[in-house]
Short mmCIF file of C-alpha atoms and ligand atoms in Angstrom, two decimals:
data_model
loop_
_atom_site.label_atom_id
_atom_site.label_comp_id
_atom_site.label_asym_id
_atom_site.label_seq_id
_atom_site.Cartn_x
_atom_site.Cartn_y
_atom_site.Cartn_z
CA UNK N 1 209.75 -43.46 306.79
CA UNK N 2 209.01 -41.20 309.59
CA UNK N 3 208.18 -37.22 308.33
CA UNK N 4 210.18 -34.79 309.22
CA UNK N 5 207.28 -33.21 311.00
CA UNK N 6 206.08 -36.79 312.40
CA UNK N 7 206.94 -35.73 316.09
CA UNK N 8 202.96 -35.72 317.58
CA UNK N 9 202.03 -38.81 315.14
CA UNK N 10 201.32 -42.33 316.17
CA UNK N 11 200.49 -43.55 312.70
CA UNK N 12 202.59 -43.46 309.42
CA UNK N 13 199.84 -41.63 306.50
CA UNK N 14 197.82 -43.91 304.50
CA UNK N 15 199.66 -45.03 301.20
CA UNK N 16 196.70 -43.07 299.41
CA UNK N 17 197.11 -40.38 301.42
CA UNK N 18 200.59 -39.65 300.89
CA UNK N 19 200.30 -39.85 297.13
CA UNK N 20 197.05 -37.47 297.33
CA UNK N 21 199.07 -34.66 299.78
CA UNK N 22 202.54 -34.86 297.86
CA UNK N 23 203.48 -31.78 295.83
CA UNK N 24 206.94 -33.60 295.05
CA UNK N 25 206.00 -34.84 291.72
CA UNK N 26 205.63 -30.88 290.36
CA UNK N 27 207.22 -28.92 292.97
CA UNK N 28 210.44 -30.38 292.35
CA UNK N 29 211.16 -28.31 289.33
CA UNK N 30 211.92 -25.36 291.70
CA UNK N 31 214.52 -27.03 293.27
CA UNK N 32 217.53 -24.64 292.70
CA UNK N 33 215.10 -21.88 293.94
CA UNK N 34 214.47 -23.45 297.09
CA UNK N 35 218.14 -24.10 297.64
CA UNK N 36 219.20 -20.63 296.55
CA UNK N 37 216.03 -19.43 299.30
CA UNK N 38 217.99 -21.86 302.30
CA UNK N 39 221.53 -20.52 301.21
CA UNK N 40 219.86 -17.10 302.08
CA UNK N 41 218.12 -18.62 304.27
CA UNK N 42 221.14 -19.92 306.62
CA UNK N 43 224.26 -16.73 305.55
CA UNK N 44 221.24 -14.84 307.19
CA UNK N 45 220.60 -16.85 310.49
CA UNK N 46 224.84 -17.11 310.37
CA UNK N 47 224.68 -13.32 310.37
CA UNK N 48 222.69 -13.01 313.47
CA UNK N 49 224.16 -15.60 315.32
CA UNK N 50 221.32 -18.05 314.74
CA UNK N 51 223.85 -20.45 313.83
CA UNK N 52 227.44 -20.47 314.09
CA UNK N 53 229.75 -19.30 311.25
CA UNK N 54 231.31 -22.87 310.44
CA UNK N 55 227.53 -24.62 311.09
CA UNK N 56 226.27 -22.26 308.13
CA UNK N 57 229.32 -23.48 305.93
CA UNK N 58 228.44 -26.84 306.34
CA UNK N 59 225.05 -26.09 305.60
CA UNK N 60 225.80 -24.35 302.92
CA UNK N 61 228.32 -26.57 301.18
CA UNK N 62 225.61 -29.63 301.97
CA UNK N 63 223.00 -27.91 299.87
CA UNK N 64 225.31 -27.57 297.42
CA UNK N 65 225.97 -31.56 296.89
CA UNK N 66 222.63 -31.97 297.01
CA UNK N 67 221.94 -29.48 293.84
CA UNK N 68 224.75 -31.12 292.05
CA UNK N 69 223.24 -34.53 292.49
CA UNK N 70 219.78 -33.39 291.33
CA UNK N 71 221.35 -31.88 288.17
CA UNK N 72 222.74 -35.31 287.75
CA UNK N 73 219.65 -37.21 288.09
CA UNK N 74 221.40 -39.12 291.43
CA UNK N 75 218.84 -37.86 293.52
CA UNK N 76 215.24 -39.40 292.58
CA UNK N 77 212.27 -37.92 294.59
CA UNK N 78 209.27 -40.33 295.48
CA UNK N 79 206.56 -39.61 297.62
CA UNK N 80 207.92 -40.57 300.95
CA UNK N 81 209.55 -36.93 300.17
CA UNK N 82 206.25 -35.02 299.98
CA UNK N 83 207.60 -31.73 298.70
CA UNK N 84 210.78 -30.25 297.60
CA UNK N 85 211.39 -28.81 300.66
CA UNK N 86 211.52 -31.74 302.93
CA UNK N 87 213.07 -33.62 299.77
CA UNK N 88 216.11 -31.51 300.40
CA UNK N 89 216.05 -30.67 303.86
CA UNK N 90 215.68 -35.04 304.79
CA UNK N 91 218.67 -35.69 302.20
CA UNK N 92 220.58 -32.33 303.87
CA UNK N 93 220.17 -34.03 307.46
CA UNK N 94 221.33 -37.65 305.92
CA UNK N 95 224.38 -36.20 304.89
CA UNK N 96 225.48 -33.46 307.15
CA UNK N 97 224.06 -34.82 310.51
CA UNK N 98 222.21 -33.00 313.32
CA UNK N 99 223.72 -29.51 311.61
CA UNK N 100 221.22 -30.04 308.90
CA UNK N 101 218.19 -29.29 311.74
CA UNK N 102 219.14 -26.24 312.17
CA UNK N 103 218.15 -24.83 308.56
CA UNK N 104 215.01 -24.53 309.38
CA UNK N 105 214.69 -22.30 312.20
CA UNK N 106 212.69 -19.30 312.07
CA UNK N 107 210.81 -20.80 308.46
CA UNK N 108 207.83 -22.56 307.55
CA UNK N 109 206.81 -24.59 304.45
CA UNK N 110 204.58 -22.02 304.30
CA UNK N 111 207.07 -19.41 303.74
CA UNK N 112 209.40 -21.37 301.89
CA UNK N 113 207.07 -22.57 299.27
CA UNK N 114 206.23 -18.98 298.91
CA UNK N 115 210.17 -18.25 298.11
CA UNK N 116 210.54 -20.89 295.81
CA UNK N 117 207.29 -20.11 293.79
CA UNK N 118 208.44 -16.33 293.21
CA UNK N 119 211.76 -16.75 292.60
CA UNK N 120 210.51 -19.63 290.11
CA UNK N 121 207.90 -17.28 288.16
CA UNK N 122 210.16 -14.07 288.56
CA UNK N 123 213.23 -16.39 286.41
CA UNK N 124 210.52 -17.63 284.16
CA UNK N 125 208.91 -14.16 283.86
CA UNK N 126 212.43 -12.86 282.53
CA UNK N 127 212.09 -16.11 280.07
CA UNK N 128 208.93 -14.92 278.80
CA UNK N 129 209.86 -11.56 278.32
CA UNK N 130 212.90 -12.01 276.26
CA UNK N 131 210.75 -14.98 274.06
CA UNK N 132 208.24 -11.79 273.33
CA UNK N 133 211.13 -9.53 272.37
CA UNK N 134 212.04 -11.95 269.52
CA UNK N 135 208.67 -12.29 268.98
CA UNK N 136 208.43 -8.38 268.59
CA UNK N 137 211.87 -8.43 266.58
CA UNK N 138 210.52 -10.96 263.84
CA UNK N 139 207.36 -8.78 263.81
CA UNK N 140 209.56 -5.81 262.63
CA UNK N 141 211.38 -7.20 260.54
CA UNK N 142 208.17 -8.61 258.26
CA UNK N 143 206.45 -5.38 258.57
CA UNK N 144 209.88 -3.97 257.01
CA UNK N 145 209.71 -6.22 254.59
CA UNK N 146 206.12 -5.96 253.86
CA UNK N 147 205.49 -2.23 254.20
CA UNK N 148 204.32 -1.42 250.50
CA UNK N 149 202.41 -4.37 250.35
CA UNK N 150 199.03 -3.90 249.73
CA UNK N 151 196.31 -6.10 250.85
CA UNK N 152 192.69 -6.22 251.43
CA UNK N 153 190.96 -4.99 255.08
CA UNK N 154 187.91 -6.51 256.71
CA UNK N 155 185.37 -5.66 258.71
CA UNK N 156 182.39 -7.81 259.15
CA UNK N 157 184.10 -9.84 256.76
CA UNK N 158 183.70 -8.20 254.09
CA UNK N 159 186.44 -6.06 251.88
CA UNK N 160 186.68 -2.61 253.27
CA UNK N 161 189.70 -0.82 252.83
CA UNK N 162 192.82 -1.46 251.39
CA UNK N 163 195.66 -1.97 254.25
CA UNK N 164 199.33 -2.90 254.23
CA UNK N 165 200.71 -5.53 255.46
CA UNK N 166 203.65 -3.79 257.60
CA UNK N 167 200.30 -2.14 258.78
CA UNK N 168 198.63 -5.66 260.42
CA UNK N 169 202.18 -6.34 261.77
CA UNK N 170 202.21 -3.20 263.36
CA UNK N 171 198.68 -3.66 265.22
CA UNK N 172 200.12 -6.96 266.45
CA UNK N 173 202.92 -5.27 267.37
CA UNK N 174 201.58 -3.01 269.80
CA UNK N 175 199.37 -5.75 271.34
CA UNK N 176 202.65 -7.94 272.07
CA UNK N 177 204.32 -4.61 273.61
CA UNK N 178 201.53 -3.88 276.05
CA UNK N 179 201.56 -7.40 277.30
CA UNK N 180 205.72 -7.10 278.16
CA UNK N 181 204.23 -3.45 279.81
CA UNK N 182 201.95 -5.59 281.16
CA UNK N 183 204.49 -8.73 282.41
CA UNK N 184 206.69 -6.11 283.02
CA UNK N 185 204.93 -4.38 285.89
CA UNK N 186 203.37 -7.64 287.29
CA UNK N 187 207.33 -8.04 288.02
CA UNK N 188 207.37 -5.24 290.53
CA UNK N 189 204.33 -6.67 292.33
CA UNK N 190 206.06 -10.24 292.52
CA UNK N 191 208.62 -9.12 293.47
CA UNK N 192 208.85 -9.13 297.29
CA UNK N 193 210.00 -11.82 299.88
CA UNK N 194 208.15 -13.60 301.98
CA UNK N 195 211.03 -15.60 303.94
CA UNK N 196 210.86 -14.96 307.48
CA UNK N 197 206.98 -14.85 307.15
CA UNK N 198 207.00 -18.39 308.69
CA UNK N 199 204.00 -20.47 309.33
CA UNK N 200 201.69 -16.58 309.57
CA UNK N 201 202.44 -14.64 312.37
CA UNK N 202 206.35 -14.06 312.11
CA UNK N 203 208.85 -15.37 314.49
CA UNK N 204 210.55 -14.48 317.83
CA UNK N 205 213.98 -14.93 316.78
CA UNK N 206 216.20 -12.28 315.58
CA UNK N 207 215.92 -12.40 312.05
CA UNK N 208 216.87 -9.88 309.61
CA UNK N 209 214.25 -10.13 306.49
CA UNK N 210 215.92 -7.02 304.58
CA UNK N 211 219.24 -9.35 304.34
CA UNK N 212 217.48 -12.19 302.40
CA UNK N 213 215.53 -10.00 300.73
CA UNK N 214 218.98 -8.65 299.47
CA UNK N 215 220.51 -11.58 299.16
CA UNK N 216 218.05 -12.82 296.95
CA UNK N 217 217.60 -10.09 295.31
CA UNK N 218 213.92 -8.68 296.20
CA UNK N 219 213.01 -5.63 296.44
CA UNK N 220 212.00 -5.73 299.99
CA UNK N 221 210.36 -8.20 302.52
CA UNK N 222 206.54 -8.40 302.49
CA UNK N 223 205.64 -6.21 305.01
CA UNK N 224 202.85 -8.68 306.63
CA UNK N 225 203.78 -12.19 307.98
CA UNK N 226 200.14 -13.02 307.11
CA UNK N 227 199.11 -11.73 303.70
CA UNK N 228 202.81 -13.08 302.76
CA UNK N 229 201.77 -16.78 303.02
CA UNK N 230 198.16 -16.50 301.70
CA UNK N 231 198.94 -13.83 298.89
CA UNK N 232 198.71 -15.60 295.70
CA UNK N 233 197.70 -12.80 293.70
CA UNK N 234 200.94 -12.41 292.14
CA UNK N 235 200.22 -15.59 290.43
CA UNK N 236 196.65 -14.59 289.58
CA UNK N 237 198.40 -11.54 288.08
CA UNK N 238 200.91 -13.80 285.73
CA UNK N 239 198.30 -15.77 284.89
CA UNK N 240 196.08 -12.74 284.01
CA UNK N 241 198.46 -11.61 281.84
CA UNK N 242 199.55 -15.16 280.07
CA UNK N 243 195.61 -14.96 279.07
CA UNK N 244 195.66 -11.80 277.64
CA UNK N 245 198.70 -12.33 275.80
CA UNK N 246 197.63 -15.74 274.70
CA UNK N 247 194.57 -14.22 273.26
CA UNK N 248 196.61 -11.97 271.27
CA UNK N 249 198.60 -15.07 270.41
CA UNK N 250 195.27 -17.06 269.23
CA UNK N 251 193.68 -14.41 267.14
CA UNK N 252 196.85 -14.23 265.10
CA UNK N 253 196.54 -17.93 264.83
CA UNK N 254 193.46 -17.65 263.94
CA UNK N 255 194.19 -15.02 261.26
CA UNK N 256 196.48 -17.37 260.06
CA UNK N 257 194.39 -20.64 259.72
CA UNK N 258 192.23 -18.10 257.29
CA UNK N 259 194.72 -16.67 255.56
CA UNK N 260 196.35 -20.45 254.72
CA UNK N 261 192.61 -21.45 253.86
CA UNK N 262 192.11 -22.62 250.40
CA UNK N 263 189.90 -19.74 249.58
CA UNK N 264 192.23 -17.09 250.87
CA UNK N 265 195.86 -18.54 250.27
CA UNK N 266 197.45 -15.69 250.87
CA UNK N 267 199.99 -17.06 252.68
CA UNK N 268 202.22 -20.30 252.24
CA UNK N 269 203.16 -21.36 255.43
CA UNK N 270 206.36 -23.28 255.68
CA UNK N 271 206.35 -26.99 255.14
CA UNK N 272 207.77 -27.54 258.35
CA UNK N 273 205.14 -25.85 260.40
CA UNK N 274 202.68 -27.78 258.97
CA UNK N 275 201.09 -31.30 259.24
CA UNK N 276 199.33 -33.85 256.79
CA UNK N 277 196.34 -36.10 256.72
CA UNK N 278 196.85 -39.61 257.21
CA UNK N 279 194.08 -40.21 254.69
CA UNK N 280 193.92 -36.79 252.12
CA UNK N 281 197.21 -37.22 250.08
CA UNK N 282 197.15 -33.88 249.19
CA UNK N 283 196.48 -31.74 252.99
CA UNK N 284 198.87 -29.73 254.55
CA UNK N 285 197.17 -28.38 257.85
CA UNK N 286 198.18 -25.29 259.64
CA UNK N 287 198.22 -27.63 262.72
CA UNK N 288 200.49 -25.28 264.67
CA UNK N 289 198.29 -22.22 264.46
CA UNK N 290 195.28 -24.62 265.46
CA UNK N 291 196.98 -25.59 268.46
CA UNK N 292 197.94 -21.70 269.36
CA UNK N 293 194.28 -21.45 269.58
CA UNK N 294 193.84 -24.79 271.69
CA UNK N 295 196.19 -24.21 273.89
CA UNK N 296 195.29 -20.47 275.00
CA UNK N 297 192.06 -22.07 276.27
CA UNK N 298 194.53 -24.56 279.02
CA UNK N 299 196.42 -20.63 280.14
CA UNK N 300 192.41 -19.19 280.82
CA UNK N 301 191.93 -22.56 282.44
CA UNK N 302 194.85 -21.81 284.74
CA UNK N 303 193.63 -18.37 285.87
CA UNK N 304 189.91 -19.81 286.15
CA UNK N 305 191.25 -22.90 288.51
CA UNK N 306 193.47 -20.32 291.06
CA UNK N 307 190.94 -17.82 290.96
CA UNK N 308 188.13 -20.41 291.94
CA UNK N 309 190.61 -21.99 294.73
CA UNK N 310 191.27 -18.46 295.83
CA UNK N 311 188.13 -17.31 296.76
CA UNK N 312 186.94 -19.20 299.75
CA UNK N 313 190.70 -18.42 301.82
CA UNK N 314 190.03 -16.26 304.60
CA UNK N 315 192.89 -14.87 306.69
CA UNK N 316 191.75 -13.59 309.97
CA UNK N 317 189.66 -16.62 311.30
CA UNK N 318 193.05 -18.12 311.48
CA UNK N 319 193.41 -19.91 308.31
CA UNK N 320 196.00 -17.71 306.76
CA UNK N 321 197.82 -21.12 305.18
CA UNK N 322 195.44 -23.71 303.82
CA UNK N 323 196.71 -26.99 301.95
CA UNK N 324 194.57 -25.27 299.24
CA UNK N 325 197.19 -23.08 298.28
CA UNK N 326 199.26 -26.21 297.10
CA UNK N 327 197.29 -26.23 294.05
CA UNK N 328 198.74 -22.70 292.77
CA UNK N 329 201.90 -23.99 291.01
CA UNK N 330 200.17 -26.92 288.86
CA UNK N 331 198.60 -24.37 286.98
CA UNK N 332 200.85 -21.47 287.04
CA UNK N 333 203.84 -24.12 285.73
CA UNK N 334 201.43 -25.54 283.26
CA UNK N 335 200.94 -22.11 282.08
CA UNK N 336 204.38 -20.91 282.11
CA UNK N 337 205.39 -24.07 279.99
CA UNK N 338 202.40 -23.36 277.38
CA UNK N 339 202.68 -19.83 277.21
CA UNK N 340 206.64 -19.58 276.63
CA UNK N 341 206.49 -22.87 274.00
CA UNK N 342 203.80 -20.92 272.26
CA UNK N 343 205.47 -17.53 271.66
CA UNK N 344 208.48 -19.22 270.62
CA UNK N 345 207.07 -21.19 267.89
CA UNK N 346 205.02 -18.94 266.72
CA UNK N 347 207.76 -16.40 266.52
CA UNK N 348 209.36 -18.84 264.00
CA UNK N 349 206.30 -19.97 262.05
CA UNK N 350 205.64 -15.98 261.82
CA UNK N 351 209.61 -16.06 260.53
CA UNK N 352 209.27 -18.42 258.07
CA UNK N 353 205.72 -17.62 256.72
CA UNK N 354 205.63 -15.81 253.16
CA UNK N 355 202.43 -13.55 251.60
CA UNK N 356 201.65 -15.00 248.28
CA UNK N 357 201.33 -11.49 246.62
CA UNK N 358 199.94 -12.38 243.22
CA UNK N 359 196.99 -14.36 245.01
CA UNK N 360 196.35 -11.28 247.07
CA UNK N 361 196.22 -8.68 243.92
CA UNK N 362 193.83 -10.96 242.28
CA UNK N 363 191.45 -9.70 245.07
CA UNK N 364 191.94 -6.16 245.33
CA UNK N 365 189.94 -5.03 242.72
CA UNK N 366 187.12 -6.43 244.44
CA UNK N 367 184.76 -5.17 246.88
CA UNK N 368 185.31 -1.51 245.79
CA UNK N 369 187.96 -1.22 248.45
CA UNK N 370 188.99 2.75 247.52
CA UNK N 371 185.31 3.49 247.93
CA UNK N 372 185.69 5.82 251.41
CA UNK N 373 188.82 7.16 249.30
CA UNK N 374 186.95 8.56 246.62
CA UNK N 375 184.48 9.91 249.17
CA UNK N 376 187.51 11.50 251.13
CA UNK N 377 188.70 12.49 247.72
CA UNK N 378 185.15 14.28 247.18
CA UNK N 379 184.75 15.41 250.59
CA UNK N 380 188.66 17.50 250.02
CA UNK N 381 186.56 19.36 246.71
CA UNK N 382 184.44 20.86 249.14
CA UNK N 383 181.30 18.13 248.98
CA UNK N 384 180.26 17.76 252.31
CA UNK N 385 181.34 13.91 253.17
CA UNK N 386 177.43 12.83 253.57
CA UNK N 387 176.63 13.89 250.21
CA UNK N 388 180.20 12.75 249.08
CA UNK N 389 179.27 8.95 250.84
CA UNK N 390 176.06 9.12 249.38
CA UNK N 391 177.36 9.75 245.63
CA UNK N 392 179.53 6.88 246.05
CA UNK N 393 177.41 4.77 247.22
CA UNK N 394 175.48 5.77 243.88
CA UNK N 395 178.76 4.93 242.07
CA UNK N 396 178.89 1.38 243.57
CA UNK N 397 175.34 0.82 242.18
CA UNK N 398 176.45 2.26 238.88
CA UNK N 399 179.22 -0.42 238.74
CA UNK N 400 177.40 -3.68 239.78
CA UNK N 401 174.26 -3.00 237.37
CA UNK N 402 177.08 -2.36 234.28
CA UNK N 403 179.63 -4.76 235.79
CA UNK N 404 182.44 -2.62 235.84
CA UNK N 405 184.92 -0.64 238.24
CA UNK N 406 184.96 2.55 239.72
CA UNK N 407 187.30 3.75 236.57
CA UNK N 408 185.11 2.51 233.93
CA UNK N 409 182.31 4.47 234.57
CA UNK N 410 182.11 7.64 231.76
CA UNK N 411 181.39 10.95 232.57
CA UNK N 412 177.27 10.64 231.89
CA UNK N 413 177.44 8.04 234.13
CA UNK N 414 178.87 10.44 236.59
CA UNK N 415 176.85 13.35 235.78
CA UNK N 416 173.66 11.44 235.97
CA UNK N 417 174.34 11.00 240.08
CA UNK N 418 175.21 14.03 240.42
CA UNK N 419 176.41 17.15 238.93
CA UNK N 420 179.22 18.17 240.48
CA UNK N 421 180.99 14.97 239.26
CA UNK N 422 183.03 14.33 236.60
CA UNK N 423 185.92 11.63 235.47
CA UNK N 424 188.18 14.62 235.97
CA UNK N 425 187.23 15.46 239.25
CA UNK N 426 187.34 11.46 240.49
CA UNK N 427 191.68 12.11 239.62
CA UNK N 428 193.42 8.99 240.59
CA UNK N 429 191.70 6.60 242.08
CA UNK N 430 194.16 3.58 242.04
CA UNK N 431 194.55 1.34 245.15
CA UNK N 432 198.15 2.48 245.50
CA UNK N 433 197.26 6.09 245.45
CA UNK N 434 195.00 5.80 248.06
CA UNK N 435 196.90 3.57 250.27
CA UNK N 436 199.87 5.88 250.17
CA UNK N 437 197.80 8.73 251.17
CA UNK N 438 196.62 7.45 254.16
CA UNK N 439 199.27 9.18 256.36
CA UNK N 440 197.11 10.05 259.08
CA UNK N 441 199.09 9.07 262.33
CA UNK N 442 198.65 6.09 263.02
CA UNK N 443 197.42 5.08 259.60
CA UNK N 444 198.01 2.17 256.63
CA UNK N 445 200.25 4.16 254.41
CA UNK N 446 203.83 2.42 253.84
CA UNK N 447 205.33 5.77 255.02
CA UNK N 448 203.07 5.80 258.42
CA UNK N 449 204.10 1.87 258.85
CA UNK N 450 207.80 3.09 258.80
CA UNK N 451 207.20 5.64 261.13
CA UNK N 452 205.59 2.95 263.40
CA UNK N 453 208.67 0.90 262.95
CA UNK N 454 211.02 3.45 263.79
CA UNK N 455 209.46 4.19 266.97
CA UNK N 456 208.47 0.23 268.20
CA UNK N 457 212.70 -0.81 267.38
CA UNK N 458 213.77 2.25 269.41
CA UNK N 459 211.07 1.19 272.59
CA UNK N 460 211.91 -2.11 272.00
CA UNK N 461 215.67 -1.34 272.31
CA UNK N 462 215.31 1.12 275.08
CA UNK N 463 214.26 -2.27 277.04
CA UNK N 464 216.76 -3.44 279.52
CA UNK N 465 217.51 -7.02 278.84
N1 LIG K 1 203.92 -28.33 299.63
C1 LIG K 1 203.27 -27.25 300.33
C2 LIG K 1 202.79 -26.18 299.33
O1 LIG K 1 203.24 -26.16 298.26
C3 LIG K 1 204.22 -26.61 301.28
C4 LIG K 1 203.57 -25.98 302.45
C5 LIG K 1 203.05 -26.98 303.38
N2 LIG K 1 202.60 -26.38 304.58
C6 LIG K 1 201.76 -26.99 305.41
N3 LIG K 1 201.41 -26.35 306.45
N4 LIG K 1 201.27 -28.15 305.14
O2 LIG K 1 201.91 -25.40 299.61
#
């Protein structure tokens, strides 16, 4: 079958070279984007006079069969097609006749693609966003739920401080809320239209760029024919941003392949977010949060593979489009598919995940958790807090040659590291107590957390959605 843009050929391409060029096999999901770009596309040229009133109606209502019969799965796409844009404008000419040439005046494949890719990522950027506002909504509703709980903080892996857990929900929280910030401002920057660009350099007929821009509802045309067919940085931006997000996504994943650990079980996670062993009887793997962390090395592979085709592009010597640039969707699609799937599911294995309290209280009294409490504590009677870490840190010693906690020790014991302290002056040292007094902003205490709440549900339903 002769190409659309076979005019100046002799020789059909090589069977191996068709399959090798065609984008048809991936691009093809953007189909009802690059119809929606020609409908603009044409009421524009219409407008101007490109084309005749009754020529763009016919154009327009032969686009439309077409998008029906793709929905239907009557129109299969093989590689004689090479990308969605030929796929459609070939089956356009088939059925409306010479009319069907005139689409694509004043445009480029270079262009188009360009259309069709942003109008692609800016519907599946609104996809993303609203999957990370449930995600965000689950999040507040556990750290309601879990906002007096107390459990044990790390650093270096080793107990620190007592926490709550409406407190860890919260620090998620406000990584998940700076990557919609984040997604959301990409949006601006992707925003923009490239039709009219054509192949670089513009076009002599009279085409109005602010109507399709309209029409399709950008912001504004790209203000240079050049950069608009060679920017891919929009993508690069996405794809930035479904990396750091994914991150965020992993180390939660992470967090909970530890806390579902045998040692740790402090959380059951439920049955049907988990997997057995085809040969242990007894495992139930937290597969899912495994594959959270899997998968969010694929999204950096996506950024890595369009930054690395990016970089050796130039624009002025004349290459401003380079079959290069067909490899940006691939990735970004790949991406888009992984990132979305992953929120989702682990917005519900987050929603259906319980904190097995009584195996976390069995480890709270260990690792002298209140210790920088009682040093705080001191520090309030007027100790200054070097002396007050260093009698503590006597205390701890105390303890582990008796064996004992904090409260057992007796007042010699006290007295004998120093004598300013007594059992009396120590006061109330339970976990609780000091957990609720955290109330530094921004702090662990339950009260704090529900502050924290309050204000991420009013931000997050101040968003426009
Ligand atoms: N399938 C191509 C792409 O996605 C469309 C542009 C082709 N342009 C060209 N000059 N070969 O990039």
């Amino acid at each position: 079958m002769a190409s659309l843009w076979g005019g100046r050929f002799e020789k059909d391409m090589d069977d191996i070279v068709k399959k090798y060029n065609a984008s048809i096999f991936f691009d093809q999901r953007m189909y009802n984007e690059d119809i929606n770009g020609s409908i603009a596309h044409v009421t524009m040229l219409g407008k101007q006079g490109i084309v005749s009133n009754e020529e763009k109606d016919q154009i327009i209502a032969g686009l439309e069969t077409i998008r029906k019969d793709i929905a239907e799965g009557k129109i299969v796409f093989t590689v004689e097609d090479e990308d969605i844009h030929m796929g459609i404008e070939s089956r356009l000419i088939e059925r409306i006749g010479d009319v069907g040439k005139k689409l694509h005046t004043s445009r480029s494949r270079n262009d188009q693609c360009q259309v069709d890719t942003r109008l692609y990522l800016r519907k599946e950027v609104y996809e993303i966003l609203n999957s990370l506002c449930y995600l965000e909504n689950v999040i507040l509703e556990k750290a309601e739920k879990y906002a007096d709980q107390i459990t044990v903080g790390f650093t270096h892996l080793q107990h620190a401080q007592p926490i709550t857990i409406g407190f860890v929900f919260m620090a998620y929280f406000q990584m998940f809320k700076r990557d919609i910030e984040r997604l959301s401002d990409a949006l601006k920057r992707l925003n923009y239209n490239p039709l009219g660009a054509c192949a670089l350099a513009g076009t002599t007929m009279p085409i109005d760029r602010h109507l399709t821009s309209e029409l399709l509802h950008f912001t504004a045309p790209t203000e240079n024919a050049m950069d608009a067919v060679s920017d891919r940085d929009y993508s690069l931006e996405f794809l930035s941003d479904a990396s750091i997000s994914m991150m965020h996504l992993s180390r939660w994943a992470e967090e909970f392949a530890w806390w579902n650990s045998s040692e740790f079980s402090y959380i059951a996670i439920d049955d049907s977010f988990c997997t057995g062993s085809s040969i242990m009887p007894q495992k139930k793997n937290p597969d899912i949060a495994e594959l959270v962390r899997g998968k969010t090395g694929r999204v950096y592979g996506a950024l890595m593979s369009i930054l690395t085709t990016m970089k050796g592009i130039p624009l002025g010597t004349a290459l401003a489009y380079n079959k290069d640039f067909q490899e940006d969707k691939e990735s970004v699609f790949d991406a888009i598919d992984t990132w979305k799937a992953t929120i989702d599911i682990f917005a519900k294995m987050l929603d259906k995940t319980e904190f097995r309290m009584d195996q976390i209280e069995k480890q709270l009294g260990k690792g002298f958790l209140n210790a920088t409490d009682i040093a705080e504590h001191f520090a309030k009677q007027g100790i200054p807090f070097r002396e007050a870490h260093s009698i503590v840190g006597h205390m701890v010693k105390a303890c582990e040659n008796k064996g004992c906690d904090f409260e057992d020790l007796t007042d010699e014991d006290l007295q004998a590291i120093d004598k300013r302290v007594t059992k009396e002056l120590l006061g109330d040292i339970s976990i609780k107590t000091c957990v609720n007094a955290r109330v530094s902003f921004g702090g662990t205490a339950p009260s704090e957390v529900r502050r924290q709440i309050e204000v991420g549900r009013q931000w997050l339903n101040s968003l426009e959605r």
